[in-house]
XYZ file of C-alpha atoms in Angstrom:
769
model
C -0.109 -0.031 0.052
C 2.925 2.339 0.760
C 4.501 1.613 -2.269
C 1.192 2.319 -4.284
C 0.846 5.694 -2.486
C 4.488 6.555 -3.515
C 4.099 5.850 -7.169
C 0.714 8.028 -7.319
C 2.264 10.779 -5.269
C 5.778 10.952 -6.236
C 5.807 14.738 -6.977
C 4.695 15.524 -3.523
C 6.980 13.172 -1.991
C 9.831 14.920 -3.797
C 8.572 18.332 -2.915
C 8.163 17.547 0.612
C 11.705 16.235 0.971
C 13.295 19.320 -0.747
C 10.985 21.718 1.238
C 12.306 20.062 4.415
C 15.826 20.153 3.251
C 15.939 23.704 2.390
C 13.870 24.860 5.366
C 16.405 23.038 7.591
C 19.339 24.398 5.757
C 18.273 28.180 5.861
C 17.195 27.748 9.483
C 20.545 26.363 10.540
C 22.326 29.343 8.527
C 20.357 31.862 10.471
C 21.457 30.294 13.707
C 25.017 30.363 12.534
C 24.858 34.053 11.386
C 23.406 35.281 14.645
C 26.279 34.490 16.748
C 28.825 35.848 14.071
C 27.246 39.394 14.625
C 28.654 39.399 18.213
C 32.058 38.199 16.957
C 32.441 40.302 14.015
C 35.186 42.705 15.317
C 37.395 39.881 16.761
C 36.950 37.793 13.431
C 37.574 40.906 11.211
C 40.732 41.927 13.260
C 42.097 38.336 13.130
C 41.334 38.030 9.338
C 43.224 41.204 8.594
C 46.249 40.222 10.746
C 46.289 36.559 9.471
C 46.214 38.038 5.819
C 48.816 40.662 6.265
C 50.937 38.368 8.211
C 50.861 35.657 5.582
C 51.897 38.425 3.031
C 54.679 39.436 5.321
C 55.960 35.903 5.594
C 56.210 35.100 2.035
C 57.748 38.528 1.219
C 60.728 37.825 3.648
C 61.194 34.244 2.297
C 61.077 35.710 -1.034
C 63.846 38.030 -0.172
C 66.002 35.605 1.541
C 65.349 33.502 -1.477
C 66.877 36.033 -3.757
C 70.042 36.456 -1.712
C 70.280 32.508 -1.509
C 70.123 31.979 -5.274
C 72.383 34.677 -5.783
C 75.068 32.793 -3.545
C 74.176 29.518 -5.649
C 75.157 31.422 -8.634
C 78.273 32.503 -7.352
C 79.149 29.098 -6.198
C 78.371 27.545 -9.833
C 80.333 30.622 -11.450
C 83.534 29.347 -9.356
C 83.591 26.170 -11.008
C 83.611 27.932 -14.629
C 87.175 28.060 -16.169
C 86.110 31.234 -18.001
C 85.432 32.852 -14.635
C 88.900 31.493 -13.472
C 90.646 33.399 -16.275
C 89.040 36.298 -15.616
C 89.329 36.535 -11.874
C 93.241 36.149 -12.067
C 93.441 38.711 -14.895
C 95.249 41.969 -13.912
C 94.906 44.783 -15.983
C 92.915 45.526 -19.252
C 91.938 42.188 -20.925
C 93.301 41.543 -24.196
C 91.262 40.306 -27.307
C 91.991 36.390 -26.010
C 89.629 37.137 -23.085
C 86.543 38.315 -25.020
C 85.316 34.630 -25.434
C 85.754 34.140 -21.503
C 83.730 37.241 -21.142
C 80.834 36.126 -23.759
C 80.799 32.710 -22.189
C 80.417 34.036 -18.527
C 77.817 36.533 -19.567
C 76.083 33.650 -21.043
C 76.175 31.533 -18.176
C 75.303 34.415 -15.831
C 72.269 34.978 -17.981
C 71.231 31.503 -17.953
C 71.575 31.094 -14.201
C 69.667 34.223 -13.497
C 66.762 32.649 -15.531
C 66.999 29.249 -14.152
C 67.122 30.628 -10.652
C 64.177 32.641 -11.160
C 65.784 35.903 -10.130
C 63.731 39.333 -10.492
C 66.641 41.250 -9.762
C 69.389 43.109 -11.723
C 72.541 41.060 -11.457
C 76.127 41.816 -12.204
C 79.861 40.978 -11.629
C 82.904 42.901 -10.926
C 86.455 42.213 -10.497
C 88.996 44.196 -8.540
C 91.998 43.791 -10.395
C 90.570 44.560 -14.049
C 87.967 46.547 -15.695
C 85.717 43.697 -16.722
C 81.718 44.173 -16.184
C 79.319 41.410 -16.696
C 75.780 41.372 -16.122
C 72.596 39.126 -16.863
C 71.986 41.644 -19.883
C 75.379 43.112 -21.044
C 79.096 42.688 -20.705
C 82.041 45.057 -21.085
C 85.751 45.314 -20.737
C 85.628 48.758 -19.238
C 83.259 49.156 -16.228
C 83.871 52.935 -16.084
C 82.229 53.137 -19.618
C 79.256 51.039 -18.396
C 78.889 52.971 -15.239
C 78.677 56.247 -17.496
C 76.251 55.280 -20.014
C 74.271 51.933 -19.030
C 74.445 51.590 -15.056
C 75.145 53.710 -12.096
C 74.059 55.150 -8.856
C 72.560 58.729 -8.909
C 75.107 60.400 -6.294
C 77.822 57.881 -6.583
C 81.033 58.263 -8.994
C 82.493 55.326 -10.349
C 85.552 55.495 -7.824
C 82.824 55.578 -5.072
C 80.896 52.888 -6.481
C 84.307 50.770 -6.771
C 85.221 51.735 -3.157
C 81.834 50.666 -1.976
C 82.084 47.220 -3.662
C 85.895 46.439 -2.628
C 86.594 48.825 0.206
C 86.168 46.252 2.891
C 86.110 42.453 3.191
C 82.785 40.537 3.758
C 80.978 37.398 2.725
C 77.699 39.245 2.214
C 76.422 42.903 2.689
C 73.176 44.890 1.985
C 72.822 48.660 1.710
C 70.160 50.902 0.325
C 70.268 51.563 -3.352
C 69.355 55.120 -4.281
C 68.533 56.295 -7.870
C 69.890 53.265 -9.433
C 70.063 53.528 -13.186
C 70.206 50.429 -15.307
C 69.152 51.230 -19.005
C 68.771 47.355 -19.551
C 66.798 46.534 -16.745
C 64.535 49.489 -16.001
C 63.350 52.592 -17.964
C 63.652 54.801 -15.140
C 65.979 55.026 -11.994
C 64.788 53.095 -8.903
C 65.314 52.810 -5.304
C 65.709 49.611 -3.409
C 68.304 47.338 -1.716
C 71.477 46.223 -3.114
C 72.929 42.757 -1.765
C 76.667 42.343 -2.528
C 78.344 38.724 -2.105
C 81.856 37.920 -2.201
C 82.566 35.425 -4.826
C 86.373 35.271 -4.692
C 88.269 32.016 -4.517
C 89.954 33.157 -1.607
C 87.051 35.288 0.359
C 88.530 34.638 3.909
C 91.898 36.459 2.959
C 90.834 39.219 0.292
C 87.988 39.661 -2.073
C 88.645 40.232 -5.645
C 85.242 39.632 -7.273
C 81.895 40.448 -6.073
C 78.495 39.483 -7.391
C 75.840 42.135 -6.828
C 71.955 42.264 -7.075
C 69.790 45.261 -7.267
C 66.144 44.524 -5.936
C 63.897 47.020 -6.903
C 61.742 48.642 -4.297
C 58.448 48.458 -5.942
C 59.210 44.602 -6.325
C 59.927 44.411 -2.653
C 57.060 46.519 -1.424
C 54.643 44.209 -3.805
C 55.904 41.230 -2.121
C 55.354 42.752 1.583
C 52.078 44.182 1.086
C 48.960 43.500 -0.921
C 48.015 46.256 -3.667
C 45.143 47.498 -1.830
C 47.432 48.168 1.393
C 50.059 50.126 -0.388
C 48.268 53.530 0.332
C 47.776 53.364 4.037
C 50.032 50.662 5.583
C 53.733 51.321 6.113
C 56.652 49.000 5.923
C 60.328 49.383 6.387
C 63.487 46.946 6.374
C 66.340 47.572 8.872
C 69.744 45.813 9.304
C 71.299 44.525 12.396
C 73.167 47.859 13.016
C 69.698 49.645 13.170
C 70.132 51.235 9.576
C 67.057 51.591 7.385
C 67.476 49.847 4.097
C 64.043 50.377 2.676
C 60.905 52.117 3.762
C 57.314 52.768 2.417
C 55.156 55.389 4.002
C 57.540 55.512 6.865
C 58.883 59.117 7.473
C 61.164 58.517 10.415
C 64.692 57.977 9.843
C 65.322 55.343 12.362
C 63.474 52.180 13.426
C 61.072 51.935 16.223
C 62.703 51.188 19.405
C 60.175 48.566 20.315
C 58.835 46.888 17.473
C 56.869 43.662 18.499
C 54.094 41.768 16.754
C 50.610 43.104 17.582
C 52.354 46.050 19.509
C 50.195 49.397 18.972
C 52.086 52.739 18.158
C 51.445 56.162 16.930
C 53.168 57.645 14.141
C 52.434 61.170 12.657
C 49.087 61.170 14.482
C 47.846 57.657 13.215
C 47.494 54.537 15.275
C 49.118 51.384 13.931
C 49.303 47.932 14.759
C 52.429 46.227 14.044
C 53.681 42.868 12.508
C 57.424 42.036 12.613
C 59.217 39.480 10.790
C 63.077 38.811 11.376
C 65.598 37.185 9.039
C 68.420 35.662 10.906
C 69.979 34.477 7.822
C 70.479 38.234 6.389
C 70.439 40.127 9.827
C 67.156 42.027 8.784
C 63.871 42.981 10.623
C 60.997 43.678 8.567
C 58.215 45.830 10.195
C 54.630 46.237 8.773
C 52.328 49.007 10.334
C 48.536 48.258 9.684
C 46.258 51.300 10.443
C 43.636 51.019 12.954
C 41.135 52.426 10.489
C 41.843 49.295 8.278
C 40.186 47.015 10.923
C 37.271 49.625 11.658
C 36.394 49.479 7.780
C 36.392 45.696 7.839
C 34.344 45.492 10.995
C 31.601 47.907 9.389
C 31.605 45.856 6.265
C 31.171 42.551 7.950
C 28.376 44.215 10.211
C 26.623 45.479 7.141
C 26.850 42.099 5.683
C 25.643 40.158 8.679
C 22.674 42.672 9.113
C 21.737 42.231 5.527
C 21.964 38.359 5.741
C 19.793 38.361 8.986
C 16.997 40.460 7.513
C 16.930 39.196 4.200
C 17.280 35.457 5.443
C 14.268 36.013 8.013
C 12.153 37.354 5.042
C 12.951 34.904 2.354
C 13.662 31.593 4.349
C 9.982 30.100 3.678
C 9.861 31.713 0.282
C 13.196 30.482 -1.174
C 12.435 27.037 0.559
C 8.998 26.920 -1.179
C 10.365 27.992 -4.683
C 13.540 25.750 -4.498
C 11.371 22.857 -3.835
C 8.973 23.531 -6.609
C 11.678 23.948 -9.167
C 13.729 21.036 -8.079
C 10.528 18.883 -8.167
C 9.520 19.807 -11.678
C 13.064 19.166 -12.708
C 13.712 15.994 -11.078
C 10.647 14.364 -11.661
C 11.355 13.172 -15.043
C 14.919 12.203 -14.277
C 13.692 10.192 -11.157
C 11.070 8.293 -13.232
C 13.600 7.584 -15.848
C 16.171 6.235 -13.453
C 13.463 4.115 -11.816
C 12.645 2.546 -15.158
C 16.299 1.925 -16.052
C 16.992 0.291 -12.434
C 13.428 -1.616 -12.287
C 13.142 -0.571 -8.746
C 10.332 1.092 -6.923
C 10.866 4.630 -5.674
C 11.357 4.704 -2.012
C 11.647 7.329 0.673
C 15.373 7.443 0.472
C 16.670 6.524 -2.841
C 15.887 8.895 -5.267
C 19.536 10.166 -5.432
C 20.476 6.737 -6.277
C 18.286 7.160 -9.216
C 19.510 10.510 -10.060
C 23.150 9.223 -9.994
C 22.382 6.307 -12.379
C 20.745 8.764 -14.820
C 23.406 11.366 -14.804
C 26.119 8.636 -14.893
C 24.461 7.100 -18.053
C 23.881 10.653 -19.674
C 27.544 11.711 -18.711
C 29.058 8.540 -20.273
C 27.003 8.764 -23.422
C 27.800 12.428 -23.757
C 31.448 11.600 -23.297
C 31.501 8.733 -25.630
C 29.818 10.982 -28.389
C 32.156 13.957 -27.827
C 34.973 11.727 -28.104
C 33.818 10.287 -31.333
C 33.122 13.765 -32.621
C 36.727 15.147 -31.594
C 38.565 11.922 -32.782
C 36.380 12.174 -36.246
C 37.328 15.919 -36.527
C 40.853 15.553 -35.775
C 41.224 12.580 -38.439
C 39.318 14.623 -41.003
C 41.455 17.666 -40.526
C 44.686 15.681 -40.586
C 43.594 13.752 -43.754
C 42.479 17.130 -45.433
C 45.504 18.749 -44.495
C 47.691 15.596 -45.978
C 45.883 15.337 -48.870
C 46.399 19.354 -49.748
C 50.147 18.992 -49.030
C 50.416 15.955 -51.323
C 47.893 16.109 -54.124
C 46.800 19.786 -53.747
C 43.445 21.585 -53.528
C 42.342 22.323 -57.104
C 38.583 22.076 -56.961
C 36.033 24.321 -55.315
C 34.785 21.358 -53.214
C 38.193 20.688 -51.992
C 38.678 24.379 -51.057
C 35.310 24.864 -49.484
C 36.145 21.467 -47.308
C 39.266 23.041 -46.061
C 37.533 26.385 -45.305
C 34.728 24.560 -43.388
C 37.296 22.686 -40.842
C 40.341 25.302 -40.714
C 38.277 28.399 -41.139
C 40.263 31.329 -42.255
C 43.375 29.740 -40.971
C 45.022 29.349 -44.574
C 44.775 33.168 -45.214
C 48.582 33.366 -44.290
C 50.680 30.415 -43.398
C 53.935 28.489 -44.245
C 55.124 24.919 -44.433
C 57.904 23.529 -42.347
C 59.488 20.021 -42.724
C 61.561 18.928 -39.837
C 63.882 15.890 -40.124
C 65.670 14.593 -36.978
C 68.256 11.809 -36.240
C 69.568 10.560 -32.874
C 73.261 9.442 -32.542
C 74.060 6.854 -30.059
C 73.025 3.345 -29.004
C 69.288 3.976 -28.757
C 69.306 5.646 -32.274
C 67.282 2.897 -34.036
C 64.613 2.684 -31.390
C 61.095 3.724 -32.496
C 60.276 5.045 -29.378
C 63.097 7.373 -29.149
C 62.162 8.880 -32.488
C 58.522 9.114 -31.324
C 59.536 10.956 -28.129
C 61.694 13.413 -30.077
C 58.948 14.021 -32.602
C 56.653 14.815 -29.542
C 59.021 16.902 -28.046
C 59.555 18.846 -31.078
C 55.855 19.308 -31.680
C 55.628 20.574 -27.968
C 58.167 23.235 -28.626
C 56.744 24.356 -31.907
C 53.504 24.977 -30.081
C 55.483 26.998 -27.543
C 57.007 29.537 -30.278
C 54.036 30.061 -32.568
C 51.024 32.077 -31.353
C 48.722 30.008 -33.159
C 48.894 26.085 -32.617
C 50.662 24.530 -35.459
C 49.020 21.532 -37.111
C 51.823 18.624 -36.957
C 51.494 15.758 -39.595
C 53.681 12.796 -39.267
C 54.675 10.991 -42.840
C 57.459 9.131 -41.634
C 59.072 7.927 -38.331
C 61.918 10.577 -38.464
C 60.309 13.582 -39.937
C 57.531 15.817 -39.069
C 55.495 18.422 -41.363
C 54.215 21.465 -39.637
C 51.731 23.862 -41.187
C 52.242 27.366 -39.234
C 49.314 29.547 -39.131
C 49.434 33.243 -38.809
C 47.039 35.493 -36.927
C 46.112 38.927 -38.497
C 47.882 40.631 -35.656
C 51.022 38.666 -36.888
C 51.294 40.391 -40.262
C 54.806 41.622 -39.426
C 56.050 38.068 -38.591
C 58.467 37.293 -41.776
C 60.528 34.189 -42.531
C 63.511 35.790 -41.040
C 61.793 35.862 -37.719
C 60.564 32.320 -38.180
C 64.142 31.293 -38.784
C 65.151 32.917 -35.634
C 62.627 31.189 -33.499
C 63.084 27.902 -35.058
C 66.912 28.495 -34.646
C 66.441 29.098 -30.898
C 64.066 26.117 -30.743
C 66.851 23.748 -31.990
C 69.428 25.244 -29.602
C 67.111 24.709 -26.536
C 66.183 21.282 -27.617
C 69.918 20.294 -28.134
C 70.753 22.118 -24.818
C 68.188 20.046 -22.809
C 67.959 16.684 -24.414
C 70.230 14.000 -22.898
C 70.631 12.525 -26.427
C 72.514 13.864 -29.345
C 69.900 15.028 -31.804
C 70.428 16.615 -35.066
C 67.529 18.605 -36.268
C 67.302 20.000 -39.924
C 64.381 22.131 -40.976
C 63.108 23.495 -44.423
C 60.963 26.500 -44.335
C 58.781 27.274 -47.348
C 57.561 30.986 -48.185
C 54.503 32.397 -46.648
C 51.653 31.479 -48.706
C 47.822 32.588 -48.850
C 45.051 30.013 -49.561
C 44.580 26.263 -49.629
C 45.464 26.004 -53.108
C 49.028 26.919 -52.170
C 49.503 24.350 -49.633
C 51.135 21.999 -52.082
C 53.446 24.381 -53.399
C 54.520 25.195 -49.705
C 54.899 21.690 -48.930
C 57.305 21.177 -52.293
C 59.242 24.389 -51.122
C 59.864 22.941 -47.627
C 61.056 19.700 -49.210
C 63.296 21.480 -51.593
C 64.852 23.567 -49.133
C 65.508 20.643 -46.817
C 66.736 18.578 -49.765
C 69.528 20.673 -51.181
C 70.949 20.919 -47.633
C 70.660 17.112 -46.868
C 74.446 16.667 -46.703
C 74.650 19.016 -43.637
C 76.043 17.170 -40.519
C 74.500 19.843 -38.041
C 71.327 20.957 -37.234
C 69.977 24.021 -39.071
C 66.896 25.956 -40.309
C 67.011 26.527 -44.186
C 64.685 28.975 -46.225
C 63.451 28.008 -49.635
C 64.956 30.395 -52.018
C 63.651 30.261 -55.866
C 66.574 29.160 -58.104
C 67.854 31.744 -60.466
C 67.248 29.848 -63.471
C 63.776 28.604 -62.834
C 60.671 29.360 -65.143
C 58.305 31.395 -63.467
C 55.225 30.258 -65.396
C 53.275 27.595 -63.295
C 53.791 23.981 -64.283
C 50.952 21.645 -65.122
C 50.310 19.636 -61.849
C 49.948 15.822 -62.570
C 48.617 15.341 -58.998
C 45.280 16.724 -60.398
C 44.976 13.663 -62.590
C 44.328 11.510 -59.658
C 41.343 13.560 -58.749
C 40.126 13.222 -62.227
C 40.489 9.547 -62.041
C 38.816 9.224 -58.714
C 35.895 11.513 -60.017
C 35.504 9.393 -63.136
C 35.215 6.137 -61.244
C 32.751 7.741 -58.721
C 30.621 9.262 -61.551
C 30.790 12.846 -60.067
C 30.071 14.617 -63.379
C 30.334 18.265 -62.024
C 33.694 17.688 -60.464
C 34.901 15.843 -63.760
C 33.601 18.980 -65.568
C 35.550 21.393 -63.384
C 38.820 19.553 -63.470
C 38.553 19.060 -67.234
C 37.920 22.881 -67.769
C 41.252 23.596 -65.706
C 43.328 21.142 -67.378
C 42.084 21.261 -70.991
C 41.719 25.032 -70.593
C 45.538 25.321 -70.690
C 45.430 24.140 -74.433
C 44.074 27.623 -75.169
C 47.180 29.234 -73.825
C 49.165 29.991 -77.076
C 52.352 30.449 -75.188
C 52.660 26.767 -74.636
C 54.771 25.071 -77.235
C 53.269 22.310 -79.275
C 55.079 19.454 -77.142
C 53.749 21.053 -73.960
C 50.291 21.059 -75.490
C 50.527 17.315 -76.404
C 51.714 16.516 -72.897
C 48.689 17.895 -71.374
C 46.287 16.194 -73.606
C 47.907 12.811 -73.497
C 48.189 13.023 -69.623
C 44.574 13.627 -69.529
C 43.776 11.134 -72.217
C 45.719 8.500 -70.601
C 43.823 9.331 -67.093
C 40.385 8.772 -69.229
C 41.479 5.842 -70.515
C 42.691 4.090 -67.385
C 39.009 5.002 -65.770
C 37.620 3.710 -69.041
C 39.105 0.308 -68.402
C 38.141 0.010 -64.513
C 34.526 1.161 -65.398
C 34.135 -1.186 -68.388
C 33.243 1.409 -70.897
C 34.124 -1.180 -73.743
C 31.260 -3.158 -72.955
C 28.461 -0.701 -72.550
C 27.648 2.855 -73.042
C 24.441 5.094 -72.652
C 23.733 4.583 -76.455
C 24.255 0.829 -76.174
C 27.723 1.015 -78.051
C 31.079 0.630 -76.751
C 33.075 3.898 -75.816
C 36.077 4.732 -77.684
C 39.021 7.268 -76.558
C 39.863 9.841 -79.155
C 43.416 9.301 -80.445
C 45.619 12.101 -81.447
C 45.307 13.146 -85.187
C 47.856 15.706 -86.509
C 45.264 16.837 -89.045
C 42.624 17.826 -86.377
C 42.540 20.720 -84.158
C 43.650 20.246 -80.513
C 40.845 21.998 -79.114
C 38.254 19.960 -81.052
C 40.026 16.734 -79.846
C 39.965 17.961 -76.252
C 36.106 18.625 -76.746
C 35.791 14.866 -78.005
C 37.656 13.623 -74.894
C 35.486 15.978 -72.640
C 32.399 14.328 -74.073
C 33.834 10.531 -73.726
C 34.643 11.414 -69.892
C 30.894 12.689 -69.263
C 29.708 9.257 -70.936
C 31.853 7.361 -68.610
C 30.197 9.256 -65.753
C 26.782 8.221 -67.151
C 27.926 4.536 -67.083
C 28.829 4.878 -63.489
C 25.663 6.476 -62.310
C 23.640 3.657 -64.274
C 25.623 1.060 -62.741
C 25.322 2.466 -59.251
C 21.584 2.120 -59.329
C 21.814 -1.607 -60.045
C 24.998 -2.559 -58.287
C 24.421 -0.691 -54.869
C 22.961 -3.427 -52.785
C 25.471 -5.992 -54.066
C 28.427 -3.583 -53.569
C 27.420 -2.879 -50.013
C 27.227 -6.549 -49.276
C 30.689 -7.353 -50.814
C 32.167 -4.475 -48.777
C 31.025 -5.599 -45.489
C 31.650 -9.289 -46.235
C 35.128 -8.296 -47.196
C 35.891 -6.543 -44.138
C 34.421 -9.432 -41.861
C 36.686 -11.809 -43.758
C 39.826 -9.809 -43.563
C 39.640 -7.888 -40.431
C 42.636 -10.093 -39.076
C 44.946 -8.459 -41.634
C 46.532 -5.421 -39.944
C 47.160 -3.687 -43.496
C 43.326 -3.555 -44.030
C 42.430 -0.168 -45.357
C 40.234 1.631 -47.985
C 42.675 1.488 -50.654
C 43.012 -2.260 -50.300
C 39.259 -2.912 -50.404
C 38.595 -0.383 -53.312
C 41.661 -2.197 -55.071
C 39.978 -5.615 -54.571
C 36.425 -4.716 -55.360
C 37.648 -2.433 -58.274
C 35.819 0.643 -56.848
C 37.028 3.915 -55.450
C 38.276 4.586 -51.796
C 35.349 7.099 -51.507
C 32.853 4.493 -52.347
C 34.226 2.531 -49.482
C 34.080 5.382 -46.936
C 30.328 6.296 -47.952
C 29.218 2.907 -48.210
C 30.442 1.888 -44.857
C 29.053 5.217 -43.279
C 25.586 4.758 -44.772
C 25.504 0.904 -43.815
C 26.680 1.067 -40.250
C 26.417 4.497 -39.196
C 30.312 4.363 -38.135
C 33.472 5.515 -40.063
C 35.452 2.825 -41.833
C 38.035 2.912 -39.225
C 35.664 2.716 -36.257
C 33.658 -0.205 -37.752
C 36.872 -2.261 -38.574
C 37.839 -1.435 -35.028
C 34.503 -2.917 -33.727
C 34.986 -5.865 -35.802
C 38.276 -6.730 -34.278
C 37.015 -5.978 -30.682
C 34.001 -8.462 -31.039
C 36.519 -11.036 -32.209
C 39.041 -10.190 -29.368
C 36.392 -10.571 -26.889
C 35.377 -13.950 -28.223
C 39.018 -15.348 -28.144
C 39.386 -13.829 -24.391
C 36.125 -15.738 -23.325
C 36.797 -19.042 -25.415
C 40.532 -19.452 -25.435
C 43.434 -19.110 -23.024
C 45.556 -17.206 -25.675
C 47.920 -14.576 -24.490
C 47.094 -10.855 -25.329
C 50.077 -10.753 -27.609
C 48.598 -13.615 -29.815
C 45.077 -12.034 -29.715
C 45.805 -8.570 -30.981
C 47.783 -10.148 -33.835
C 45.132 -12.537 -34.780
C 42.348 -9.784 -34.548
C 44.626 -7.327 -36.875
C 45.531 -4.611 -34.349
C 48.565 -2.822 -35.566
C 50.340 -3.032 -32.140
C 49.654 -4.115 -28.369
C 49.371 -0.517 -27.417
C 46.363 -0.042 -29.910
C 44.632 -3.149 -28.739
C 44.929 -2.040 -25.100
C 43.696 1.416 -25.911
C 40.885 0.496 -27.945
C 39.779 -2.219 -25.544
C 39.983 -0.005 -22.526
C 37.957 2.846 -24.111
C 35.049 0.387 -24.829
C 34.975 -1.505 -21.531
C 36.887 0.889 -19.051
C 39.400 -1.908 -18.114
C 42.372 -4.026 -19.515
C 41.583 -7.090 -21.395
C 43.054 -9.151 -18.456
C 40.732 -7.630 -16.152
C 37.896 -7.991 -18.287
C 38.565 -11.617 -18.647
C 38.807 -12.120 -15.096
C 35.405 -10.314 -14.517
C 33.667 -12.353 -17.177
C 35.123 -15.566 -15.592
C 33.752 -14.653 -12.271
C 30.176 -13.729 -13.528
C 30.144 -17.299 -15.539
C 31.371 -19.097 -12.112
């Protein structure tokens, strides 16, 4: 009786539970908010202190880390041979030392980047005038000090005396009006940390490494952005000198600065937060104005009052509205879940129904989305590969490229990269594959728009680089610079000896130029194939080349496929493009004959495949017009065009009578040869004497799946049967079922079942037992 009542009044049951739930939640929230009103001041003050203290701790730690990283840099530099040469140099360096200066400057720049230094870093030597920073280097520090770097009120001699006037391991001093043209556009204040990086620093210092930390950077790490106007902060050393201050007008530190102590400065009351750095011998003090607490308290009180009043008025109304809304939305889901689980609704299990329903919907949606994305990627890859190898000649091909790539081909170039690995692992496919993936990732990093990567062979990758309208200024010289830097970083970071050669085409516009761009990239790479080192090579048009476009034989493959498929409009377009060239009187007679015979041979090949010698629309065998020297070439081309159209009519007529048989033959062939790892549309088409396009369209029409997915499904079904009925190992099963590799088998099986083949076999065995 209870079950029957629940079935009849499902809506009221769901509504009642929702109303009780929301009413209880809102009542609890009201009870929680009321005590908050009385604790608001303490809470606001504590939150403000916690927030500021956390920022202070992070800022002091960041300051310590900068100095610690600088010390790490000095330790690494001491191991450099170039540093040793310069360290023991006395007097002005000769030209032989310039390479040491260059190597040391590069090393310092690299270390500054890898150590995440946000400071201006430089090295000085006591006995020679060499100056090296993470941006520039010079053999005359006085010239650098006069033009590129300096302290506003210090001369070069005073600066030198500050660096070497006393012995120390590390010291800090305030930096006033630091001018560094390569680091900042305007002079800045801050703190300079100088570290002794001499070999014999316990005896005498002859070299130092200095870092200039910008005041704005330091303040931003100690205070939040909204605190910079009314909070003060200062940094003092162990001798009581203020190295840096912000909104603090006194010249000396506070006599007693303790955390949470209250003080009055310039008529304003502040609560202090302090943090000491024993490692640097510093004390950092932050002053929080008392007004900040009052503002936070008032804001919190207003919010509490608003919540209390609004909550009391809207509690019942919201509970009612939310309950009605959820009831209407969940009723159908609950009923659907009940039908799927074949269980009656109870007072406690509607969430189980909802979980089942959402799980099923989510699973189906993910599967469908995955299929769509995989199909789109596959189609885009296929279209791009087709354009590069065969070209885009017809309007349909251009429209197809535009539908998948949009306006990406408005400005692009093609890059072909070949790579090889020297060493004992050079022949491993996994090594080649990993190099290709690493190269693809680096290409993505150097280009604003994600390139399209196509893998034609194991040791080469072809990239289509797309340029946004904002990148109109990007030319091939900049591309060469980016790719050269890419190769350099890859060689520097790779544990293997990798040689990468890259050919770059001209910048093209339009998908019809894709094939030409690919040929240019191949040519640029081919003429430099004997180079033993990595390099980037730009295509340059040979000086003796003919500027007139040559007849592209790749279009003949399209003509052959279009004839076999009976696509009259496409055949007409291709023939107009090809035979229309015969009207170009600038062509020689030999060139005209070459075009005519190329097209005639293509029509003749299609004629043999279609069987035009056995039947024709008029009941007579078709003949291919032969070349007759006495006839006009244009008239011969017109006869050849009419013969091509007659072949299309034959194909269209045969389609109507052979469709059912052809569909059956295709599907039966796939079921019989699924164990062949090389099974493809080309093989099926060749065996059944049809075009590849027929194979793709028939399988899609008959099964609702792409050819690849249908073959994979047949292979998986047979693999499941072998797992259930035999004790064959996985290594044998994936070979018998035609999977190209064990990884391909595992990936396809796991995607369908969510588990590996071994786990699935065990689960099925458990169910049978």
